[in-house]
CSV table of C-alpha atoms in Angstrom, one decimal:
chain,number,residue,atom,x,y,z
A,1,MET,CA,-0.1,0.0,0.0
A,2,LYS,CA,1.0,3.4,-0.7
A,3,LYS,CA,1.0,5.9,2.2
A,4,ASN,CA,0.4,9.7,1.8
A,5,ILE,CA,3.1,11.4,3.7
A,6,VAL,CA,2.4,15.0,4.6
A,7,SER,CA,5.3,17.2,4.7
A,8,PRO,CA,6.1,19.2,7.8
A,9,SER,CA,5.7,22.5,6.0
A,10,ILE,CA,2.2,21.6,5.2
A,11,CYS,CA,1.4,21.0,8.9
A,12,VAL,CA,2.9,24.2,9.9
A,13,ALA,CA,0.8,26.1,7.3
A,14,ALA,CA,-2.4,24.4,8.5
A,15,MET,CA,-1.7,25.3,12.0
A,16,CYS,CA,-1.2,29.0,11.1
A,17,LEU,CA,-4.3,29.0,9.1
A,18,ALA,CA,-6.3,27.6,12.1
A,19,THR,CA,-4.8,30.2,14.3
A,20,LEU,CA,-5.9,33.0,11.9
A,21,VAL,CA,-9.4,31.6,11.7
A,22,ALA,CA,-9.7,31.4,15.4
A,23,GLY,CA,-8.7,35.0,15.8
A,24,CYS,CA,-11.7,36.3,13.7
A,25,VAL,CA,-14.3,34.7,16.0
A,26,ALA,CA,-16.1,37.2,18.4
A,27,PRO,CA,-15.0,37.2,22.0
A,28,PRO,CA,-17.6,35.8,24.4
A,29,ALA,CA,-20.2,38.2,25.8
A,30,PRO,CA,-19.4,39.9,29.1
A,31,PRO,CA,-21.3,39.0,32.2
A,32,PRO,CA,-24.7,41.0,32.6
A,33,ARG,CA,-24.8,44.1,34.7
A,34,TYR,CA,-27.5,44.3,37.4
A,35,VAL,CA,-29.1,47.8,37.8
A,36,VAL,CA,-30.5,48.4,41.1
A,37,VAL,CA,-34.0,49.8,40.9
A,38,ARG,CA,-34.7,52.2,43.7
A,39,PRO,CA,-38.3,53.2,44.9
A,40,PRO,CA,-39.4,56.6,43.9
A,41,PRO,CA,-38.7,59.3,46.6
A,42,VAL,CA,-41.5,60.6,48.7
A,43,TYR,CA,-41.8,64.3,48.8
A,44,MET,CA,-43.1,65.8,52.0
A,45,SER,CA,-44.3,69.2,52.3
A,46,PRO,CA,-41.8,71.5,54.1
A,47,LEU,CA,-42.6,72.3,57.6
A,48,PRO,CA,-43.6,75.9,58.3
A,49,PRO,CA,-40.7,78.1,59.7
A,50,ALA,CA,-40.6,78.4,63.4
A,51,ALA,CA,-42.6,81.5,64.6
A,52,VAL,CA,-40.3,84.2,65.5
A,53,ALA,CA,-41.4,86.5,68.2
A,54,TYR,CA,-41.7,89.9,66.7
A,55,SER,CA,-41.0,92.9,68.9
A,56,SER,CA,-41.6,96.4,67.8
A,57,PRO,CA,-38.6,98.4,66.9
A,58,VAL,CA,-37.3,100.7,69.6
A,59,VAL,CA,-39.1,103.9,69.2
A,60,THR,CA,-37.1,106.9,70.1
A,61,PRO,CA,-38.6,110.0,71.6
A,62,VAL,CA,-40.2,112.2,68.9
A,63,ILE,CA,-40.7,116.0,68.8
A,64,SER,CA,-44.5,116.7,68.4
A,65,VAL,CA,-45.6,120.2,67.3
A,66,TYR,CA,-48.5,122.0,65.5
A,67,ILE,CA,-47.3,123.4,62.2
A,68,ASP,CA,-48.8,126.5,60.6
A,69,PRO,CA,-49.2,125.3,57.0
A,70,PRO,CA,-48.4,127.8,54.2
A,71,MET,CA,-50.9,129.0,51.5
A,72,VAL,CA,-48.8,128.2,48.6
A,73,GLN,CA,-46.9,125.2,47.5
A,74,PRO,CA,-43.5,124.9,49.3
A,75,GLU,CA,-40.3,124.3,47.5
A,76,PRO,CA,-39.2,120.6,47.6
A,77,ILE,CA,-36.3,119.5,49.8
A,78,ALA,CA,-34.1,116.4,49.8
A,79,VAL,CA,-33.6,114.4,52.8
A,80,SER,CA,-31.0,111.6,53.0
A,81,TRP,CA,-33.0,109.2,55.1
A,82,ALA,CA,-36.6,108.0,55.2
A,83,PRO,CA,-39.2,109.2,57.6
A,84,PRO,CA,-39.9,107.0,60.6
A,85,ALA,CA,-43.1,104.8,60.8
A,86,MET,CA,-46.5,106.4,61.3
A,87,LEU,CA,-47.9,106.9,64.8
A,88,VAL,CA,-51.5,106.6,65.9
A,89,GLU,CA,-53.6,109.7,66.4
A,90,VAL,CA,-57.4,109.3,66.7
A,91,PRO,CA,-59.2,112.6,65.8
A,92,PRO,CA,-62.0,113.9,67.8
A,93,LEU,CA,-65.4,114.9,66.3
A,94,SER,CA,-65.3,117.8,63.8
A,95,PRO,CA,-66.0,121.1,65.8
A,96,PHE,CA,-67.9,122.7,62.8
A,97,PRO,CA,-69.0,121.6,59.3
A,98,MET,CA,-66.3,123.2,57.2
A,99,ALA,CA,-63.4,122.0,59.4
A,100,VAL,CA,-60.5,120.0,57.8
A,101,TRP,CA,-58.3,117.4,59.6
A,102,THR,CA,-54.7,118.2,58.9
A,103,GLY,CA,-52.1,115.7,60.2
A,104,GLY,CA,-50.8,113.8,61.6
A,105,TYR,CA,-47.7,113.1,59.5
A,106,TRP,CA,-44.0,113.4,59.5
A,107,ASP,CA,-42.7,116.9,58.6
A,108,TRP,CA,-39.2,118.2,58.2
A,109,HIS,CA,-37.7,120.8,60.6
A,110,ASP,CA,-33.9,120.1,60.5
A,111,ARG,CA,-35.1,116.5,61.4
A,112,TRP,CA,-38.2,114.5,61.0
A,113,VAL,CA,-40.8,115.9,63.5
A,114,TRP,CA,-44.3,114.8,64.1
A,115,SER,CA,-46.9,117.3,62.8
A,116,ALA,CA,-49.9,116.7,65.1
A,117,GLY,CA,-53.2,116.6,63.6
A,118,ARG,CA,-56.0,119.2,64.3
A,119,TRP,CA,-59.2,120.5,62.9
A,120,MET,CA,-58.6,123.7,61.0
A,121,ALA,CA,-60.8,126.0,58.8
A,122,PRO,CA,-59.6,127.0,55.4
A,123,PRO,CA,-57.7,130.3,55.4
A,124,GLN,CA,-60.1,131.5,52.6
A,125,LEU,CA,-63.2,130.5,50.8
A,126,GLY,CA,-62.5,127.7,48.4
A,127,TYR,CA,-59.0,126.8,49.6
A,128,GLY,CA,-58.3,123.0,49.9
A,129,TRP,CA,-55.9,121.0,51.9
A,130,VAL,CA,-53.0,119.2,50.1
A,131,GLN,CA,-51.5,116.2,51.8
A,132,PRO,CA,-47.7,116.0,52.3
A,133,TYR,CA,-45.7,114.6,49.4
A,134,TYR,CA,-42.9,111.9,49.8
A,135,GLU,CA,-40.9,110.6,46.8
A,136,HIS,CA,-38.0,108.0,46.6
A,137,ARG,CA,-35.7,109.4,44.0
A,138,ASP,CA,-31.9,108.6,43.6
A,139,ASN,CA,-31.6,107.1,47.2
A,140,ALA,CA,-33.1,110.2,48.7
A,141,VAL,CA,-36.5,111.5,49.9
A,142,LEU,CA,-38.0,114.4,48.1
A,143,PHE,CA,-40.4,116.0,50.5
A,144,VAL,CA,-43.1,118.8,50.2
A,145,SER,CA,-45.0,119.7,53.4
A,146,GLY,CA,-48.8,119.9,53.5
A,147,TYR,CA,-50.3,123.3,52.6
A,148,TRP,CA,-53.4,125.2,51.6
A,149,SER,CA,-54.1,125.4,47.9
A,150,ALA,CA,-55.9,128.1,46.2
A,151,PRO,CA,-58.9,127.3,44.1
A,152,GLY,CA,-58.2,126.0,40.6
A,153,LEU,CA,-54.5,125.2,41.4
A,154,ARG,CA,-53.2,121.6,41.5
A,155,PHE,CA,-50.2,120.1,43.0
A,156,VAL,CA,-47.1,120.1,40.8
A,157,PRO,CA,-44.6,117.3,41.6
A,158,PRO,CA,-40.9,118.1,41.5
A,159,PRO,CA,-39.9,117.7,37.9
A,160,LEU,CA,-37.3,115.2,36.7
A,161,GLY,CA,-33.7,116.5,36.3
A,162,ILE,CA,-34.3,119.4,38.9
A,163,SER,CA,-31.3,120.0,41.2
A,164,ILE,CA,-32.3,119.8,44.8
A,165,ALA,CA,-29.7,120.3,47.6
A,166,PHE,CA,-29.8,118.1,50.6
A,167,ALA,CA,-31.4,119.8,53.7
A,168,ALA,CA,-29.0,120.6,56.6
A,169,LEU,CA,-29.4,118.5,59.7
A,170,GLY,CA,-29.9,120.0,63.1
A,171,VAL,CA,-27.3,120.2,65.8
A,172,GLY,CA,-26.7,116.7,67.2
A,173,VAL,CA,-29.1,115.0,64.7
A,174,VAL,CA,-27.9,111.5,63.5
A,175,ALA,CA,-29.2,110.5,60.0
A,176,GLY,CA,-31.2,107.3,59.7
A,177,LEU,CA,-31.5,104.7,57.1
A,178,PRO,CA,-32.0,105.6,53.4
A,179,PRO,CA,-35.4,104.7,51.9
A,180,ILE,CA,-35.8,101.0,51.3
A,181,GLY,CA,-38.3,100.3,48.5
A,182,PRO,CA,-39.0,101.0,44.8
A,183,GLN,CA,-38.5,104.5,43.3
A,184,GLY,CA,-41.6,106.9,43.2
A,185,VAL,CA,-44.2,108.4,45.5
A,186,PHE,CA,-44.8,106.7,48.9
A,187,VAL,CA,-46.0,107.1,52.4
A,188,PRO,CA,-44.3,106.1,55.7
A,189,PRO,CA,-44.9,102.5,56.8
A,190,PRO,CA,-47.5,101.4,59.5
A,191,PRO,CA,-46.8,101.9,63.1
A,192,GLY,CA,-44.1,99.5,64.5
A,193,SER,CA,-42.5,98.7,61.0
A,194,ARG,CA,-38.8,98.2,60.3
A,195,PRO,CA,-37.0,101.5,59.9
A,196,GLY,CA,-36.4,102.7,56.4
A,197,LEU,CA,-39.1,100.9,54.7
A,198,ILE,CA,-41.5,102.8,52.4
A,199,VAL,CA,-45.0,102.0,51.1
A,200,PRO,CA,-45.6,103.0,47.4
A,201,ALA,CA,-48.9,105.2,47.2
A,202,PRO,CA,-50.6,107.4,44.6
A,203,ILE,CA,-50.0,111.2,44.9
A,204,GLY,CA,-52.3,112.8,47.5
A,205,THR,CA,-52.6,109.8,49.8
A,206,PRO,CA,-53.1,110.7,53.4
A,207,PRO,CA,-50.4,109.1,55.4
A,208,ALA,CA,-53.0,107.9,57.9
A,209,VAL,CA,-54.3,105.3,55.6
A,210,VAL,CA,-51.6,102.8,56.9
A,211,THR,CA,-52.3,103.3,60.6
A,212,SER,CA,-54.7,100.4,60.8
A,213,ALA,CA,-52.4,98.1,58.7
A,214,PRO,CA,-50.0,95.6,60.4
A,215,PRO,CA,-46.4,96.5,60.6
A,216,VAL,CA,-44.1,95.4,57.8
A,217,THR,CA,-40.5,94.0,58.0
A,218,ASN,CA,-39.9,93.7,54.3
A,219,VAL,CA,-40.7,95.5,51.1
A,220,GLY,CA,-44.1,94.5,49.5
A,221,MET,CA,-47.0,96.7,50.9
A,222,ARG,CA,-48.7,98.9,48.4
A,223,ILE,CA,-51.6,101.3,48.2
A,224,GLN,CA,-53.9,101.7,45.3
A,225,ASN,CA,-56.6,104.2,44.7
A,226,THR,CA,-60.0,102.9,44.1
A,227,THR,CA,-63.4,104.4,43.4
A,228,ILE,CA,-66.7,102.5,43.7
A,229,ASN,CA,-69.8,103.7,42.0
A,230,ASN,CA,-72.5,102.5,44.4
A,231,ASN,CA,-75.7,104.1,43.0
A,232,ASN,CA,-76.4,105.8,39.7
A,233,VAL,CA,-79.6,107.6,38.9
A,234,THR,CA,-80.5,107.9,35.3
A,235,ASN,CA,-82.9,110.8,34.2
A,236,ASN,CA,-84.4,110.7,30.6
A,237,VAL,CA,-85.5,113.9,29.3
A,238,THR,CA,-87.6,113.8,26.0
A,239,ASN,CA,-88.3,116.7,23.8
A,240,ASN,CA,-89.2,117.5,20.1
A,241,VAL,CA,-85.5,117.7,19.1
A,242,THR,CA,-83.5,114.9,20.7
A,243,ASN,CA,-83.6,112.5,23.6
A,244,THR,CA,-81.0,113.4,26.4
A,245,THR,CA,-79.9,110.8,29.0
A,246,ASN,CA,-78.2,112.3,32.0
A,247,VAL,CA,-76.5,109.9,34.4
A,248,THR,CA,-76.0,111.4,37.8
A,249,ASN,CA,-73.5,109.7,40.1
A,250,VAL,CA,-75.2,110.1,43.5
A,251,ALA,CA,-72.7,108.3,45.8
A,252,ASN,CA,-69.2,107.5,45.1
A,253,THR,CA,-67.2,105.7,47.8
A,254,ARG,CA,-63.5,106.7,47.4
A,255,ASN,CA,-61.2,104.2,49.2
A,256,TYR,CA,-57.6,103.2,49.3
A,257,MET,CA,-56.8,99.5,48.8
A,258,VAL,CA,-53.9,98.6,51.1
A,259,THR,CA,-52.3,95.1,50.2
A,260,ALA,CA,-49.3,93.3,51.5
A,261,PRO,CA,-48.0,89.8,50.9
A,262,ALA,CA,-47.1,87.5,53.7
A,263,ALA,CA,-43.5,87.8,53.3
A,264,ALA,CA,-43.8,91.5,54.0
A,265,THR,CA,-45.9,91.5,57.2
A,266,ALA,CA,-44.5,91.0,60.6
A,267,SER,CA,-47.2,88.4,61.4
A,268,GLY,CA,-46.4,86.4,58.3
A,269,LYS,CA,-49.9,86.7,57.0
A,270,PRO,CA,-51.1,88.5,53.9
A,271,PHE,CA,-53.1,91.7,54.3
A,272,GLU,CA,-55.8,93.4,52.3
A,273,ALA,CA,-58.3,96.0,53.4
A,274,ALA,CA,-60.2,99.0,52.0
A,275,VAL,CA,-59.5,102.1,53.9
A,276,PRO,CA,-61.5,105.4,53.6
A,277,ALA,CA,-59.8,108.2,51.7
A,278,ALA,CA,-60.8,110.7,54.3
A,279,ALA,CA,-57.9,111.3,56.6
A,280,HIS,CA,-59.9,111.6,59.8
A,281,LEU,CA,-61.8,108.4,59.0
A,282,ALA,CA,-58.7,106.5,58.2
A,283,ALA,CA,-56.9,107.6,61.4
A,284,ALA,CA,-59.9,106.5,63.4
A,285,LEU,CA,-59.7,102.8,62.4
A,286,PRO,CA,-58.5,100.4,65.3
A,287,PRO,CA,-54.7,100.1,64.8
A,288,VAL,CA,-52.7,96.8,65.1
A,289,MET,CA,-49.8,98.5,66.8
A,290,ARG,CA,-51.0,101.3,69.1
A,291,LEU,CA,-48.1,103.6,69.0
A,292,GLU,CA,-49.8,106.8,70.1
A,293,ALA,CA,-48.3,110.1,69.0
A,294,PRO,CA,-47.5,112.4,71.9
A,295,VAL,CA,-49.7,115.6,72.2
A,296,PRO,CA,-47.6,118.7,71.7
A,297,VAL,CA,-46.7,120.5,74.8
A,298,SER,CA,-47.5,123.9,73.2
A,299,THR,CA,-50.6,124.8,71.2
A,300,LYS,CA,-48.8,127.6,69.4
A,301,PRO,CA,-48.1,126.4,65.8
A,302,VAL,CA,-44.6,126.4,64.4
A,303,ALA,CA,-43.9,128.2,61.2
A,304,ALA,CA,-43.4,125.9,58.2
A,305,PHE,CA,-40.0,125.0,57.2
A,306,MET,CA,-38.2,127.1,54.5
A,307,SER,CA,-34.8,126.3,53.1
A,308,GLY,CA,-32.3,129.0,54.0
A,309,ARG,CA,-34.1,130.4,57.0
A,310,THR,CA,-33.0,130.5,60.6
A,311,PRO,CA,-33.9,127.1,62.3
A,312,VAL,CA,-37.0,127.4,64.5
A,313,ALA,CA,-36.7,126.6,68.2
A,314,LEU,CA,-38.3,123.2,68.7
A,315,PRO,CA,-39.6,121.8,72.1
A,316,ALA,CA,-38.0,118.7,73.8
A,317,ALA,CA,-38.7,115.2,72.5
A,318,GLN,CA,-41.5,113.2,74.1
A,319,VAL,CA,-41.6,109.5,74.8
A,320,VAL,CA,-44.0,107.4,72.7
A,321,ARG,CA,-46.4,105.0,74.5
A,322,PRO,CA,-45.4,101.4,74.2
A,323,ALA,CA,-47.3,99.0,71.8
A,324,PRO,CA,-49.0,95.7,72.4
A,325,ALA,CA,-47.8,92.4,71.0
A,326,ILE,CA,-48.1,91.7,67.3
A,327,GLY,CA,-51.2,89.9,66.0
A,328,THR,CA,-53.6,91.2,68.7
A,329,PRO,CA,-55.5,94.3,67.4
A,330,SER,CA,-56.0,96.6,70.2
A,331,ALA,CA,-59.5,97.6,70.7
A,332,PRO,CA,-60.1,101.3,71.3
A,333,SER,CA,-60.3,102.1,75.1
A,334,ALA,CA,-63.7,102.5,76.6
A,335,PRO,CA,-64.6,106.1,77.4
A,336,SER,CA,-64.3,106.9,81.0
A,337,ALA,CA,-67.3,107.9,83.0
A,338,PRO,CA,-67.5,111.8,83.2
A,339,SER,CA,-67.0,113.1,86.6
A,340,ALA,CA,-69.5,115.4,88.4
A,341,ALA,CA,-67.2,118.3,87.9
A,342,SER,CA,-66.9,117.8,84.2
A,343,LEU,CA,-70.7,117.8,83.8
A,344,GLN,CA,-70.9,121.3,85.4
A,345,ARG,CA,-71.0,124.2,83.1
A,346,PRO,CA,-67.7,126.1,83.2
A,347,GLU,CA,-67.8,129.6,84.4
A,348,PRO,CA,-66.4,132.4,82.2
A,349,GLU,CA,-62.9,133.4,82.8
A,350,HIS,CA,-63.7,136.8,84.3
A,351,ARG,CA,-66.0,135.0,86.9
A,352,GLN,CA,-63.4,132.6,88.0
A,353,ALA,CA,-61.9,133.9,91.3
A,354,GLY,CA,-58.2,133.4,91.9
A,355,ALA,CA,-57.7,131.8,88.4
A,356,SER,CA,-56.0,134.1,85.9
A,357,PRO,CA,-55.3,133.0,82.3
A,358,ALA,CA,-51.6,133.2,83.0
A,359,ALA,CA,-51.9,130.9,86.0
A,360,LEU,CA,-53.8,128.1,84.1
A,361,PRO,CA,-51.7,125.6,82.0
A,362,GLU,CA,-51.8,126.4,78.2
A,363,ALA,CA,-53.7,123.1,77.4
A,364,GLN,CA,-56.4,124.1,79.8
A,365,ARG,CA,-56.8,127.5,78.3
A,366,MET,CA,-57.2,126.1,74.9
A,367,SER,CA,-59.7,123.3,75.7
A,368,ARG,CA,-62.3,123.0,78.3
A,369,VAL,CA,-63.7,119.7,77.2
A,370,SER,CA,-63.4,116.9,79.7
A,371,ASP,CA,-61.3,113.8,79.0
A,372,GLY,CA,-64.4,111.7,79.1
A,373,ARG,CA,-66.0,113.6,76.2
A,374,ILE,CA,-62.9,113.6,74.2
A,375,GLU,CA,-62.8,109.8,74.4
A,376,ALA,CA,-66.4,109.6,73.6
A,377,ALA,CA,-65.8,111.7,70.6
A,378,LYS,CA,-63.0,109.5,69.5
A,379,GLN,CA,-65.3,106.4,69.9
A,380,THR,CA,-67.9,108.0,67.6
A,381,ASN,CA,-65.3,108.7,65.0
A,382,VAL,CA,-64.1,105.0,65.1
A,383,GLN,CA,-67.7,103.9,64.7
A,384,GLN,CA,-68.2,106.2,61.7
A,385,ALA,CA,-65.0,104.8,60.1
A,386,ALA,CA,-66.1,101.3,60.6
A,387,GLN,CA,-69.6,102.0,59.1
A,388,HIS,CA,-67.9,103.8,56.2
A,389,ALA,CA,-65.7,100.7,55.4
A,390,GLN,CA,-68.4,98.0,55.8
A,391,ARG,CA,-71.6,99.2,54.4
A,392,PRO,CA,-72.3,101.4,51.3
A,393,PRO,CA,-73.4,104.9,51.6
A,394,GLU,CA,-77.1,105.9,51.6
A,395,ARG,CA,-78.8,105.9,48.2
A,396,PHE,CA,-80.0,109.4,48.3
A,397,ALA,CA,-78.9,112.4,50.2
A,398,GLY,CA,-81.1,115.2,51.5
A,399,HIS,CA,-83.9,113.2,53.1
A,400,ALA,CA,-86.3,115.1,55.1
A,401,GLN,CA,-85.2,115.2,58.7
A,402,PRO,CA,-87.7,114.4,61.4
A,403,PRO,CA,-88.9,117.5,63.2
A,404,GLN,CA,-87.0,118.1,66.4
A,405,ARG,CA,-88.8,118.6,69.6
A,406,GLN,CA,-88.3,121.7,71.4
A,407,ALA,CA,-87.5,121.6,75.0
A,408,VAL,CA,-90.2,122.9,77.3
A,409,ARG,CA,-88.8,125.7,79.3
A,410,PRO,CA,-89.8,125.6,83.0
A,411,SER,CA,-91.6,128.6,84.5
A,412,PRO,CA,-89.4,131.0,86.6
A,413,GLY,CA,-90.7,129.6,89.9
A,414,SER,CA,-90.6,125.9,89.2
A,415,HIS,CA,-87.7,123.3,89.7
A,416,PRO,CA,-85.8,122.5,86.5
A,417,GLY,CA,-86.6,118.8,86.9
A,418,GLU,CA,-90.4,119.4,87.4
A,419,ARG,CA,-92.8,119.3,84.5
A,420,PRO,CA,-95.5,122.1,84.3
A,421,LYS,CA,-98.9,120.8,85.4
A,422,PRO,CA,-101.6,120.9,82.8
A,423,GLU,CA,-104.4,123.5,83.5
A,424,HIS,CA,-107.8,122.1,84.1
A,425,LYS,CA,-110.7,123.9,82.5
A,426,LYS,CA,-113.5,124.9,84.8
A,427,GLU,CA,-116.9,123.8,83.8
């Protein structure tokens, strides 16, 4: 038999070919990777922040004066720091129909002084009261004091680009914080607020509209002017030419809407309220922080500030009454019962023996109304403000008033408490 002998070279070539073929084969798959599936996270509502006890800022003693307002628009002045927070000042009843409540607000007299409110008669017929003007411009406060405006004249805000020098400070006066808030017109913040804060408001807003609002510790409180038309009466007049429809607005309720987010108030709660536009009604609303303005020690008014004139001698500063805790609106104090001496009719000055006008205190010479009656008048003003904010005004004005009964005068010989006996006819 014939054997096939394979040469060694062929074996080597076969082994090399097998090696090349084996190199082209794909490597084995890697071991599988296991992905750990975690459960979805549970999102819990964040806990409310811990209640921080709010304490009213330390109120330094203030200078309280009556200011004699000018009869023309004063020149604007620039102040480097914001006015303090408002103070509470409940006005008494109006002494006469044409009286106008002026004040209280922060005025400038080489420093911020409190212009105490009072009832005043317009200096001339047709004159109107113009509220003080505060504006935040270029990190300063442009201020125009309250004044009497002649008929037909309107307030002119300080124009842009005008150069106003900063007002000089009084001796020993330390400047406060610059205004904190947006640029534009504003009023001071509510009583007990953080120093330096301002509240944006329309031009002509009485500063007293914020006295019933809660104190603020951050920027955010605003004031908007709103007018609500409650009742409209439509009169149709028909003639041969045309039909004319006259719409007469009988009652317009003008209010200011005061709003603040929760992040701005010291209580951490949002605030929104409609406040009467009348300054005396707004000031009569119950305040949250009762920081009462001190009564001026002198009833003699101080001349209005004028740039470049000699500084006016100011009285000593007075301590402001402390305020209650935040979140507990303080109800107005109940009027005290009038004493027997207060119910007696005061004698004229020339009949008072041993009491000359110079010997009496100045406050007693200017007012002879008892404290009980003043508190009663304040209570009546508070009730009027509450009624104005809660219910709409009457539909028509000028209703016929019920006839008033005339008091029967006793005869000269009878006792004041006895009624005259009726006369019997003889038959």
